[in-house]
Amino acid sequence: MAERSFKAEVERLKIGDGEVFEGEGILAVTKALLQSGVAYVGGYQGSPISHLMDVFADASELMAGLGVHFESSASEATAAAMLAASVNYPLRGAVAWKSVVGTNVASDALSNVASGGVTGGALIIVGEDYGEGSSIMQERTHAFAMKSQMWLIDPRPSLPVLVDMVEQGFALSEASNTPVMLELRVRACHMTGSFVARDNRRPPLTVAQAAQSPNRDTSRIVLPPANFLHEVEKIEKRWPAGIKYVQDHRLNEHFGTEQDDIGIIVQGGLFNSLNRALELIGLSDAYGNAKLPVYVLNVTYPLIPDEVQAFCAGKRAVLIVEEGQPEFIEHELNTLVRRANLDTRIAGKDMLPRSGEYTADVIRQGVAKFLRAHAPERAPVEVAAEAPALPPTAVPQRPAGFCTGCPERPIFSAMKLVQKDIGELHVSADIGCHLFSILPPFHIGNTTMGYGLGTAGASAFKPDGKRAVAIMGDGGFWHNGLTSGIGNAVFNQDDNLTIIVDNGYSAATGGQDILSSKAKTPQRSTNNPIEKAVRGVGITWAKTRTRTYDVAGMRDAIRDALTSPEKGPKVLVAQSECQLNRQRRIKPQIAKAIKSGQRVVRERFGVDPDTCTGDHSCIRLSGCPSLTIRANPDPLRQDPVAHVENSCVGCGVCGEVSHAAVLCPSFYKAEVISNPNRADRIRQRLRGWVIGALQRRSARQIAARAF
C-alpha cells in the first residue's frame, strides 16, 4: 500500500496524439517512456522518485497491455542488472532509483553495462537528492557519470522539456551505444504543467520476443580481451557520437540576448531558480526573457566544445551556476576555454557558495557579486550596495522524529529500559525510520553505514561480557541485509543481536509492499516471514514479537537476547504495522462505516491531571508528538502536567511505557463510540450517575473535614 495512489492520474496516460496532458513531472516522464516505445521498466523506490515507482506500479496494467515488462526491483543493483536486456538487443529500457545511494548500490552493474555498451537505448532515471530537503549524504551523480563515461541529462524543469529529454535520452543512448543518466530533481518530479501528447508506442521488439531469438555478442561482455577494447571504443567512437548527437539535435538551450560581453551558463535543472534570481534584480521576466545571454546545459556531461567556444567567444566573463562540489563543470569549462585560446574569465565558486542548495536567493546574491566584479554599470543600485538576504521564515526548531503512534517508538523505549539495567550498548543503526532513534528523546545509535548494513556495521564489535546490537528495517533486510548482515553474522558466528523492525512495508520510502508485507497482491508474492528467512541461512536463536506496543514484553525480549547463554548471532523480529499506512487503510473504512450509521468504537488515551505528578518521565521515554504538556489545573501546583492531544491514534504506548517503567498511573484509556446503540446509551447514563454520586459523596466528605 503506497503512500499515494495514482490510479486516477494513470488514466490520463492513455491519451493520444495531439491531446494536451496535464499533471506532475513524474507522470510526464511515465508518459514519455510509453511514447518512446520502452520495452521494460524497473527500479527501487526512494526520494525523490518514490512516487515515480508508485506511478509505474499503478500503470502496470497499461504497460502490460502495450507489451512493456515492469518489475519493482529488490534493490537498485537488481534494477541496473535489467539493463542487460539492452546490451545485445534493440530494446529500450528504463530503470529508476534514488541518488546517490542507489547509484552506489547499482555501481557494479552500471560499470559493466557502461564498459560493454548497449545496442538498445538504456535510460537510468536518477532522483537527484541534494540540498536542504535531502535525506542523504551530499553527493552528486555527476561524478559517477564522469567515472563510467555515461552521459548525464539534467533537464530544465518544464514538462515539454522533460518529455523531450526522455525521448532524446533513448535516441542519444542508441546513437552512441552508451547508457544515459537522466537526473530528476525534487522540484522537477512534483512540478505541474502540460504538454502536447503523442500516441503510446508498443515496443518494436518485446523482451519476450527477444528471449525467443537469443543473440550473443562476446565483444559486449566485460572479459579479456574485449574489456581492454571497451575503453578505446568509449573515447574513439562513443564519445564523438554522443557529442555529435547532442550538438545536432540542440539538446542544450539558449535564452536571453544573443550578443553581450558577459553571460551565464547554468545546469538545466537550476534554470528556473536562476531565472527567478535574474527577475528579482531586474534582468529577466517570468518567461525567461533575460537581458543577458544564458546557456542552459540540459546535458551536463559531456560538454560540447563547439557550443562552449561559441558562447564564450567575445565575452569578458561567464558565470557558471553549478550546484554542489567539486566544481566539475567549472573545471571542464576552463579547460575548453583555454584550448580555444579565449580570454574569457570563467567565474563560479568564487561567486557562489561551494556547498549547499542553490535557491533563488543564493543565486541572486551570486549573480549580484558577479555583476559587481565584471559589469558594475549593470548592477542595480540596491544590489551594488550588498543587498541583504531575504528575511528567513521563522520556523521553530524540532528534530525529526517518529510519527504519532509509530510502532518503532516502543522498541527504543524498551531499549532505554534495558540499558538502565545492564548499561550502555553499542548500537549499529541502519537506514529507515528507525534511524530517528539517534535523536532525542532516545539518543540510541552509534553508527549508520547504509541501507540494510546495520548488522554488518556491528560485526567488528566484540565487547567482553556484553553484546553489540544492530537495528535493521524490513525494507533494508530484503534489500541487502539478509546476505550482507545476517548471512555474514552466521558465517563469522558474531555473538551480536539484530533487531529487525518489521512494520509491514518499505515505510520510509512511501509505504510500498515488500516480501514480508501482509497484503495480498496478484502481481507479487508477499507474506514471507522474516524469521523463516533468517533461520534458513543458519540463525538458531530467532524470535518474533507480534506487538511492539507491549513495551514490557519488548523489554523482556531484548534483555533475554542480550543475556542468553547461547552463543552466536541472534535475531529479534519486532512486528507491528506502520501506523501511517494503517491510518491510510482504516480511516476511509471508518468514515464509510460512520456515514452508513454503523457503530464504530475508537480508542483514545488521556492523562488525569489530578493524578499526574508533572515529572514528565513518560515524555522522555516516549517522545510521541501527541504527548505534550499543559498548565496544571491545580492552583497549588506549578509544574505543568502531561497532556494527550487530539491527534492521538490510540496506540497506547504512553501508558505502556509508564507502566513498564513503573511511572505514575495517570494514564487512562477511553472509548469514543460513533453511532452508539441503546446498550451504549444505557451504560453511559449509568456510568454518569455512579460517577456523579461518588463525586458528590467526595465533596461532602471534603466539606465535613473543612469544618
XYZ file of C-alpha atoms in Angstrom:
707
model
C 0.000 0.000 0.000
C 1.910 3.015 -1.244
C 1.732 6.445 0.323
C -0.326 7.737 -2.577
C -2.403 6.127 -5.291
C -2.101 7.350 -8.876
C -4.912 5.157 -10.243
C -6.930 8.172 -11.415
C -3.961 10.026 -12.927
C -2.787 6.891 -14.734
C -5.909 7.031 -16.899
C -4.512 10.211 -18.429
C -1.509 8.231 -19.687
C -3.791 6.661 -22.301
C -4.408 9.904 -24.221
C -3.224 10.056 -27.816
C -1.625 12.255 -30.435
C -2.448 15.963 -30.225
C -4.217 15.824 -26.863
C -2.973 18.006 -24.001
C -1.584 16.144 -20.985
C -1.709 17.879 -17.612
C -0.106 16.616 -14.424
C 3.046 16.207 -12.356
C 6.559 15.749 -13.679
C 6.676 12.079 -12.683
C 3.538 11.417 -14.722
C 5.016 13.292 -17.684
C 8.134 11.108 -17.500
C 5.996 7.951 -17.469
C 4.020 9.174 -20.474
C 7.285 9.963 -22.274
C 8.522 6.411 -21.669
C 5.348 4.956 -23.177
C 5.574 7.319 -26.151
C 9.194 6.268 -26.687
C 8.406 2.572 -27.156
C 10.095 1.437 -23.958
C 10.241 -2.364 -23.668
C 10.970 -2.794 -19.960
C 10.952 -0.691 -16.790
C 12.330 -1.427 -13.312
C 13.582 0.342 -10.236
C 13.709 0.744 -6.487
C 11.813 3.381 -4.541
C 13.452 6.301 -2.737
C 13.053 10.071 -2.540
C 12.526 11.946 -4.758
C 11.382 9.260 -7.218
C 9.316 7.074 -4.864
C 6.151 8.372 -6.466
C 7.556 7.591 -9.904
C 7.796 3.952 -8.829
C 4.229 4.190 -7.496
C 3.077 5.511 -10.876
C 4.833 2.605 -12.606
C 3.074 0.154 -10.278
C -0.354 1.739 -10.781
C 0.222 1.807 -14.553
C 1.420 -1.815 -14.716
C -1.789 -2.985 -16.380
C -1.469 -0.293 -19.054
C 2.185 -1.213 -19.578
C 1.389 -4.893 -19.860
C -1.220 -4.093 -22.497
C 1.486 -2.392 -24.553
C 3.888 -5.309 -24.102
C 6.052 -3.408 -21.593
C 7.587 -5.519 -18.821
C 7.619 -3.860 -15.368
C 9.292 -5.010 -12.178
C 9.533 -3.406 -8.777
C 13.132 -4.452 -8.186
C 14.536 -5.913 -4.964
C 17.340 -3.325 -4.994
C 18.994 -0.763 -7.235
C 21.563 -3.369 -8.248
C 18.733 -5.638 -9.362
C 17.256 -2.806 -11.413
C 20.592 -1.910 -13.018
C 21.161 -5.537 -13.987
C 17.931 -5.394 -16.018
C 19.799 -3.138 -18.459
C 21.493 -6.329 -19.676
C 18.444 -6.667 -21.923
C 19.662 -3.669 -23.935
C 23.210 -4.965 -24.420
C 22.556 -7.437 -27.238
C 19.033 -6.494 -28.298
C 17.489 -3.294 -29.707
C 15.312 -2.987 -26.605
C 14.673 0.348 -24.960
C 14.780 0.019 -21.167
C 14.477 2.424 -18.242
C 15.361 1.928 -14.591
C 14.940 4.349 -11.687
C 16.237 4.876 -8.154
C 17.240 7.404 -5.542
C 20.636 9.029 -5.913
C 23.377 8.840 -4.872
C 22.872 5.921 -2.552
C 21.014 3.995 -5.219
C 23.786 4.554 -7.740
C 26.304 3.328 -5.185
C 24.346 0.092 -4.752
C 23.977 -0.305 -8.523
C 27.586 0.632 -9.325
C 28.820 -2.882 -10.187
C 26.137 -3.484 -12.791
C 26.424 0.080 -14.104
C 30.171 -0.210 -14.575
C 29.683 -3.405 -16.560
C 26.982 -2.018 -18.832
C 28.951 1.208 -19.338
C 32.055 -0.771 -20.269
C 30.451 -3.123 -22.774
C 27.985 -0.557 -24.069
C 24.442 -1.096 -25.301
C 22.582 -1.762 -28.522
C 19.160 -0.587 -27.400
C 18.540 2.678 -25.597
C 19.311 2.384 -21.870
C 17.977 5.181 -19.643
C 18.771 5.480 -15.923
C 16.357 7.861 -14.161
C 18.078 9.115 -11.034
C 16.229 11.063 -8.346
C 18.853 13.709 -7.605
C 18.632 14.282 -3.853
C 20.751 17.304 -2.954
C 20.227 20.304 -0.710
C 18.377 21.144 2.473
C 15.481 18.839 1.610
C 17.787 15.871 1.119
C 17.771 12.804 3.325
C 21.221 11.521 2.323
C 24.873 12.458 2.151
C 25.515 15.467 -0.062
C 26.989 13.937 -3.202
C 26.195 14.332 -6.885
C 25.512 11.970 -9.763
C 27.902 13.919 -11.981
C 30.965 12.190 -10.536
C 29.638 8.727 -11.383
C 28.728 9.779 -14.928
C 32.289 11.033 -15.445
C 33.850 7.965 -13.849
C 31.971 5.452 -16.004
C 31.663 7.601 -19.134
C 27.870 7.724 -19.201
C 26.066 10.790 -20.485
C 24.171 12.872 -17.927
C 20.970 14.801 -18.696
C 19.794 17.476 -16.230
C 16.595 18.739 -17.889
C 15.243 22.229 -17.491
C 12.161 21.965 -15.207
C 9.421 22.181 -17.819
C 7.078 19.345 -18.730
C 7.651 19.626 -22.509
C 11.411 19.594 -21.888
C 11.164 16.622 -19.512
C 9.216 14.640 -22.108
C 11.598 15.600 -24.893
C 14.686 14.727 -22.841
C 13.337 11.244 -22.051
C 12.793 10.542 -25.725
C 16.083 12.161 -26.731
C 17.847 10.224 -23.977
C 16.902 6.923 -25.601
C 17.995 8.168 -29.015
C 21.281 9.538 -27.608
C 21.953 6.183 -25.964
C 21.341 4.317 -29.221
C 23.390 6.763 -31.304
C 26.421 6.409 -29.032
C 25.880 2.854 -27.706
C 26.148 4.332 -24.205
C 23.800 4.259 -21.187
C 22.324 7.681 -20.399
C 21.541 9.009 -16.920
C 18.645 11.440 -16.537
C 18.549 13.160 -13.154
C 15.212 14.334 -11.795
C 15.441 16.920 -9.034
C 12.670 17.005 -6.459
C 11.081 20.131 -7.955
C 11.040 18.555 -11.392
C 9.352 15.435 -10.021
C 6.446 17.314 -8.483
C 6.070 20.431 -10.623
C 2.846 20.593 -12.612
C 2.289 21.682 -16.186
C 1.128 20.495 -19.568
C 2.436 19.256 -22.904
C 1.034 18.012 -26.184
C 0.986 14.236 -26.100
C 1.706 11.648 -28.741
C 0.395 8.100 -29.070
C 1.814 5.426 -26.815
C 4.018 3.022 -28.769
C 4.236 -0.707 -28.418
C 7.965 -1.620 -28.433
C 9.054 -2.918 -31.853
C 10.628 -5.838 -30.003
C 9.366 -7.034 -26.613
C 11.521 -8.763 -24.011
C 9.549 -11.961 -24.595
C 10.243 -11.865 -28.334
C 13.923 -11.138 -27.728
C 14.217 -14.148 -25.429
C 12.739 -16.372 -28.133
C 15.554 -15.421 -30.522
C 18.715 -15.238 -28.407
C 21.550 -13.048 -29.662
C 25.137 -13.219 -28.412
C 27.939 -10.714 -28.929
C 31.059 -11.582 -26.935
C 32.580 -8.178 -27.711
C 29.995 -6.666 -25.336
C 30.949 -8.920 -22.413
C 33.371 -7.435 -19.880
C 36.005 -10.152 -20.177
C 39.552 -10.040 -21.576
C 40.409 -9.187 -24.267
C 37.148 -7.350 -25.055
C 37.203 -5.221 -21.906
C 40.549 -3.649 -22.927
C 38.966 -2.522 -26.190
C 35.926 -1.032 -24.456
C 37.949 1.895 -23.115
C 39.277 2.648 -26.589
C 35.779 2.409 -28.033
C 34.459 4.828 -25.396
C 36.908 7.557 -26.387
C 37.289 6.993 -30.118
C 33.715 6.057 -31.043
C 31.095 6.577 -28.332
C 32.314 9.965 -27.070
C 32.353 11.650 -30.534
C 29.000 10.051 -31.378
C 27.455 11.352 -28.162
C 28.781 14.883 -28.686
C 27.580 14.899 -32.294
C 24.059 13.803 -31.302
C 23.724 16.441 -28.564
C 25.002 19.132 -30.912
C 22.981 18.088 -33.980
C 19.732 17.856 -32.005
C 20.380 21.018 -29.981
C 19.596 19.408 -26.637
C 21.136 22.382 -24.844
C 19.216 25.677 -24.984
C 19.871 29.406 -25.185
C 17.851 32.158 -23.509
C 18.192 35.914 -23.360
C 20.097 38.203 -25.699
C 22.391 36.867 -28.415
C 25.340 39.260 -28.055
C 26.901 40.579 -24.854
C 30.280 40.808 -23.150
C 29.097 38.733 -20.161
C 26.923 35.628 -19.891
C 25.716 32.799 -17.668
C 25.984 29.021 -18.090
C 23.620 27.005 -15.878
C 22.746 23.376 -15.206
C 19.354 22.693 -16.780
C 17.735 21.685 -13.503
C 18.657 25.052 -11.948
C 17.342 27.254 -14.765
C 14.050 28.144 -13.089
C 15.847 29.229 -9.911
C 18.350 31.244 -11.957
C 15.598 32.943 -13.921
C 13.790 33.867 -10.695
C 17.047 35.307 -9.340
C 17.502 37.383 -12.513
C 13.887 38.503 -12.278
C 14.449 39.737 -8.706
C 17.262 42.033 -9.854
C 15.509 43.225 -12.997
C 17.427 41.152 -15.557
C 14.649 38.819 -16.710
C 10.912 38.228 -16.586
C 8.756 35.256 -15.664
C 9.014 33.895 -19.224
C 12.808 33.654 -19.359
C 13.391 36.790 -21.447
C 16.757 37.526 -19.864
C 18.723 40.730 -20.557
C 21.975 38.807 -20.930
C 22.861 35.519 -22.667
C 22.068 32.288 -20.804
C 23.355 28.893 -21.993
C 21.314 26.053 -20.455
C 23.063 22.696 -20.083
C 20.288 20.140 -20.387
C 23.185 17.753 -20.982
C 25.753 18.433 -18.278
C 28.078 15.616 -19.339
C 29.671 15.636 -21.810
C 30.092 19.326 -22.531
C 30.033 20.291 -26.205
C 33.322 22.083 -27.061
C 31.977 23.945 -30.116
C 28.936 25.217 -28.204
C 31.056 26.352 -25.256
C 33.509 28.110 -27.558
C 30.724 29.857 -29.480
C 29.035 31.044 -26.291
C 32.206 32.288 -24.581
C 33.754 33.945 -27.641
C 33.792 37.740 -27.298
C 32.775 37.703 -23.616
C 34.922 39.154 -20.843
C 33.411 36.890 -18.218
C 30.966 33.999 -17.918
C 29.352 32.773 -14.671
C 28.777 29.036 -14.300
C 25.923 28.207 -11.928
C 26.853 24.699 -10.769
C 25.311 23.363 -7.577
C 27.472 21.264 -5.264
C 31.130 20.396 -5.307
C 33.670 19.576 -6.603
C 33.071 22.045 -9.430
C 33.353 19.507 -12.253
C 31.712 21.661 -14.923
C 33.726 24.754 -13.969
C 36.980 22.806 -14.301
C 35.985 21.484 -17.734
C 34.871 24.928 -18.921
C 38.248 26.396 -18.009
C 39.963 23.629 -19.972
C 37.778 24.144 -23.060
C 38.203 27.940 -22.969
C 41.996 27.680 -22.713
C 42.135 25.127 -25.535
C 40.184 27.547 -27.713
C 42.648 30.381 -26.872
C 39.852 32.528 -25.461
C 40.487 35.191 -22.814
C 37.074 34.709 -21.224
C 37.153 34.638 -17.426
C 35.159 31.690 -16.031
C 33.595 32.631 -12.684
C 31.879 30.093 -10.478
C 32.633 29.078 -6.933
C 34.380 32.405 -6.345
C 30.940 33.995 -6.749
C 28.642 31.272 -5.412
C 28.846 29.018 -2.327
C 30.937 25.879 -2.635
C 28.250 23.804 -0.936
C 24.570 23.902 -0.103
C 21.408 24.192 -2.150
C 21.260 26.920 -4.788
C 17.946 28.565 -4.017
C 16.795 31.609 -5.977
C 18.095 33.892 -3.224
C 21.513 32.209 -3.105
C 21.804 32.549 -6.901
C 20.577 36.163 -6.699
C 23.416 37.070 -4.382
C 25.930 35.202 -6.558
C 24.781 36.946 -9.747
C 24.929 40.294 -7.920
C 28.520 39.604 -6.902
C 29.366 38.599 -10.488
C 27.874 41.825 -11.851
C 29.750 43.984 -9.355
C 33.018 42.316 -10.374
C 32.574 42.172 -14.158
C 29.769 44.587 -15.123
C 29.312 47.107 -12.281
C 27.433 49.500 -14.513
C 24.669 46.889 -14.917
C 24.271 46.034 -11.255
C 21.146 47.665 -9.802
C 21.861 50.170 -7.054
C 20.309 48.075 -4.304
C 22.366 45.079 -5.390
C 25.613 47.046 -5.631
C 25.130 48.103 -2.027
C 25.306 44.484 -0.861
C 21.588 43.806 -0.610
C 20.639 41.863 2.493
C 19.391 38.337 2.158
C 15.671 37.765 2.071
C 14.292 37.552 5.640
C 14.200 33.957 6.858
C 10.912 32.361 7.711
C 10.570 31.816 11.447
C 10.201 28.068 11.897
C 10.536 26.561 15.368
C 13.390 24.077 15.654
C 12.243 20.495 16.015
C 14.267 17.324 15.499
C 12.938 14.751 13.070
C 11.062 12.009 14.873
C 8.665 9.126 14.721
C 5.059 9.692 13.659
C 2.193 9.610 16.109
C 1.539 6.002 17.036
C 4.665 4.709 15.279
C 5.272 1.058 16.282
C 9.031 1.666 16.289
C 8.946 4.116 19.211
C 8.167 1.461 21.867
C 11.124 -0.628 20.673
C 13.509 2.133 21.658
C 11.618 2.888 24.850
C 12.182 -0.761 25.747
C 15.869 -0.487 24.830
C 16.241 2.521 27.131
C 14.772 0.471 29.968
C 17.151 -2.414 29.220
C 20.139 -0.076 29.170
C 19.069 1.239 32.559
C 19.502 -2.283 33.916
C 22.572 -3.647 32.073
C 24.403 -0.490 30.952
C 25.007 1.343 27.687
C 25.082 -0.692 24.485
C 26.850 -0.167 21.193
C 24.020 0.162 18.689
C 24.715 -0.076 14.966
C 21.887 1.829 13.280
C 20.535 1.467 9.762
C 18.715 3.473 7.111
C 14.980 3.844 7.662
C 12.513 5.477 10.019
C 14.213 3.757 12.951
C 17.259 5.998 12.393
C 15.286 8.716 14.213
C 16.221 6.830 17.388
C 19.613 8.561 17.356
C 17.852 11.857 18.144
C 16.038 12.978 21.324
C 14.486 11.585 23.397
C 16.143 8.192 22.777
C 19.759 9.016 21.886
C 20.262 5.434 20.631
C 22.565 4.638 17.710
C 26.332 4.947 17.284
C 26.836 4.492 13.546
C 24.961 4.051 10.279
C 26.686 2.691 7.188
C 23.970 2.170 4.593
C 20.682 0.543 3.746
C 20.500 -2.951 5.235
C 24.036 -2.699 6.646
C 23.150 -2.348 10.320
C 24.242 -5.881 11.202
C 27.347 -5.643 9.024
C 28.253 -2.423 10.837
C 28.115 -4.244 14.168
C 30.264 -7.160 13.028
C 33.528 -5.568 14.147
C 32.357 -5.136 17.732
C 33.058 -7.967 20.162
C 32.671 -6.357 23.606
C 33.665 -8.537 26.569
C 30.678 -9.584 28.637
C 28.248 -7.565 26.531
C 26.687 -7.959 23.094
C 26.548 -5.279 20.428
C 23.113 -4.515 18.987
C 22.189 -3.868 15.353
C 18.964 -2.320 14.097
C 17.573 -3.152 10.689
C 14.278 -2.407 8.962
C 12.282 -4.944 6.995
C 12.909 -2.963 3.801
C 16.656 -2.946 4.408
C 16.560 -6.622 5.357
C 15.126 -7.696 1.999
C 17.173 -5.114 0.083
C 20.590 -6.122 1.335
C 20.556 -7.162 4.974
C 19.778 -10.868 4.620
C 23.096 -11.620 2.910
C 25.370 -8.723 3.911
C 24.173 -8.720 7.506
C 22.539 -11.927 8.718
C 24.408 -14.301 6.408
C 27.704 -12.625 7.259
C 26.958 -12.874 11.002
C 26.165 -16.589 10.687
C 29.298 -17.263 8.659
C 31.513 -15.474 11.195
C 29.490 -16.552 14.246
C 29.142 -12.994 15.541
C 27.707 -13.016 19.055
C 25.509 -9.971 18.439
C 21.796 -9.167 18.459
C 19.954 -7.865 15.411
C 16.548 -6.289 15.961
C 14.612 -6.302 12.689
C 11.837 -3.722 12.687
C 9.044 -5.365 10.700
C 6.365 -2.734 10.093
C 4.982 -4.438 7.007
C 6.170 -2.038 4.315
C 9.143 -0.258 2.880
C 7.780 2.524 5.062
C 10.412 5.268 4.856
C 10.192 5.357 1.049
C 6.427 5.748 0.934
C 4.839 2.510 2.134
C 5.491 0.142 -0.757
C 4.875 -3.590 -0.261
C 7.806 -5.945 0.290
C 8.278 -9.706 0.617
C 7.075 -9.831 4.242
C 4.084 -7.487 3.788
C 0.721 -8.828 4.948
C -1.133 -7.502 1.927
C -2.007 -9.973 -0.790
C -1.375 -8.665 -4.292
C -1.944 -10.567 -7.547
C 1.303 -9.321 -9.113
C 3.721 -10.132 -6.275
C 4.479 -12.747 -3.632
C 4.087 -11.429 -0.069
C 3.575 -12.918 3.425
C 7.082 -14.387 3.543
C 8.097 -14.348 7.243
C 11.408 -12.738 8.142
C 12.051 -15.265 10.927
C 11.725 -18.109 8.442
C 14.265 -16.419 6.149
C 16.883 -15.888 8.881
C 16.508 -19.453 10.114
C 17.029 -20.541 6.521
C 20.534 -19.039 6.478
C 21.531 -20.565 9.821
C 20.186 -18.409 12.663
C 19.195 -20.687 15.570
C 18.157 -18.034 18.143
C 15.285 -16.169 16.479
C 12.075 -14.826 17.975
C 9.206 -12.705 16.706
C 7.271 -10.237 18.832
C 3.974 -9.568 17.072
C 3.079 -6.437 19.079
C 5.804 -3.865 19.611
C 3.405 -1.678 21.612
C 3.830 -4.135 24.503
C 6.778 -2.228 25.990
C 7.256 -4.621 28.904
C 7.264 -7.595 26.534
C 9.749 -5.901 24.205
C 11.954 -5.028 27.171
C 11.994 -8.632 28.372
C 12.663 -9.995 24.862
C 15.633 -7.661 24.328
C 17.037 -8.443 27.769
C 16.641 -12.168 27.102
C 18.557 -11.890 23.818
C 21.359 -9.906 25.421
C 21.750 -12.237 28.415
C 21.109 -15.625 26.809
C 23.946 -18.141 27.404
C 23.603 -19.307 23.796
C 26.446 -18.060 21.590
C 26.172 -16.904 18.017
C 24.055 -14.308 16.194
C 20.550 -13.662 17.467
C 17.588 -12.089 15.683
C 14.566 -10.471 17.270
C 11.811 -9.541 14.797
C 9.754 -6.658 16.221
C 6.473 -6.683 14.338
C 3.654 -4.130 14.153
C 2.101 -2.337 11.196
C 3.344 1.102 10.181
C 0.844 3.483 11.752
C 0.798 5.864 8.779
C -0.145 3.075 6.420
C -2.608 1.704 8.946
C -4.336 5.070 9.194
C -4.420 5.390 5.408
C -6.039 1.971 5.304
C -8.595 2.248 8.125
C -9.631 5.920 8.016
C -11.658 5.552 4.797
C -13.226 2.391 6.246
C -14.153 4.174 9.495
C -15.534 7.195 7.687
C -17.647 4.961 5.447
C -18.951 2.983 8.415
C -19.875 6.105 10.398
C -21.595 7.633 7.387
C -23.664 4.490 6.912
C -24.769 4.585 10.561
C -22.713 1.638 11.826
C -21.475 1.540 15.402
C -17.748 2.357 15.439
C -15.516 2.253 18.520
C -12.191 4.113 18.593
C -9.702 4.117 21.437
C -8.133 7.280 22.828
C -5.748 7.779 25.685
C -5.526 10.623 28.139
C -3.848 11.833 31.315
C -5.677 12.521 34.560
C -4.327 15.968 35.529
C -5.191 15.391 39.196
C -3.009 12.261 39.295
C -0.115 13.430 37.077
C 2.931 14.385 39.159
C 4.419 16.582 36.443
C 7.817 14.849 36.261
C 7.271 14.095 32.520
C 9.163 10.791 32.560
C 6.542 9.463 30.155
C 7.548 12.093 27.586
C 11.261 11.426 27.997
C 10.733 7.705 27.380
C 8.210 8.044 24.559
C 8.532 11.287 22.600
C 5.132 10.857 20.932
C 4.034 14.062 19.129
C 0.582 13.663 20.719
C 2.084 13.642 24.213
C 2.759 17.179 25.372
C 2.282 19.413 28.422
C -0.254 21.958 29.547
C -0.812 24.186 32.554
C -1.556 22.449 35.855
C -5.244 22.856 36.766
C -4.366 22.771 40.470
C -3.618 26.348 41.639
C -1.430 24.953 44.411
C 0.897 23.141 41.960
C 3.148 24.957 39.497
C 4.617 22.118 37.403
C 2.787 21.606 34.079
C 1.098 18.240 33.639
C 1.319 15.784 30.751
C -1.452 16.000 28.179
C -2.545 13.878 25.207
C -3.569 15.905 22.139
C -6.474 15.064 19.838
C -4.028 13.692 17.249
C -3.740 10.530 19.395
C -4.382 7.369 17.370
C -4.854 5.123 20.403
C -1.673 3.063 20.146
C -1.323 3.090 23.938
C 2.459 3.443 24.061
C 2.355 6.339 26.513
C 0.530 4.260 29.092
C 2.536 1.117 28.295
C 5.805 2.997 28.839
C 4.595 4.412 32.123
C 3.609 1.002 33.442
C 6.737 -0.772 32.158
C 8.966 1.874 33.730
C 6.866 1.909 36.939
C 5.953 5.533 36.475
C 2.767 7.300 37.572
C -0.659 5.675 36.985
C -2.171 8.825 35.488
C -2.920 7.406 32.018
C -6.384 6.216 31.143
C -7.995 4.659 28.088
C -11.297 5.938 26.747
C -13.563 4.575 24.038
C -15.073 7.026 21.575
C -18.253 5.497 20.144
C -19.813 6.792 16.949
C -23.470 5.858 16.292
C -23.931 4.344 19.808
C -26.653 1.751 20.243
C -29.224 1.561 23.034
C -26.965 -0.502 25.320
C -24.171 2.093 24.915
C -26.521 4.908 25.936
C -27.794 2.997 28.984
C -24.226 2.204 30.096
C -23.243 5.836 29.634
C -26.163 7.101 31.747
C -25.380 4.508 34.436
C -21.702 5.468 34.480
C -22.601 9.139 34.681
C -24.945 8.505 37.615
C -22.334 6.430 39.523
C -19.525 8.919 38.885
C -21.783 11.799 39.887
C -22.767 10.051 43.115
C -19.149 9.359 44.005
C -18.154 12.929 43.260
C -20.991 14.299 45.414
C -20.003 11.996 48.285
C -16.376 13.063 47.976
C -17.428 16.703 48.016
C -19.493 16.163 51.184
C -16.538 14.454 52.908
C -14.186 17.293 51.993
C -16.707 19.844 53.244
C -17.147 17.931 56.534
C -13.390 17.842 57.160
C -13.156 21.549 56.428
C -15.481 22.299 59.364
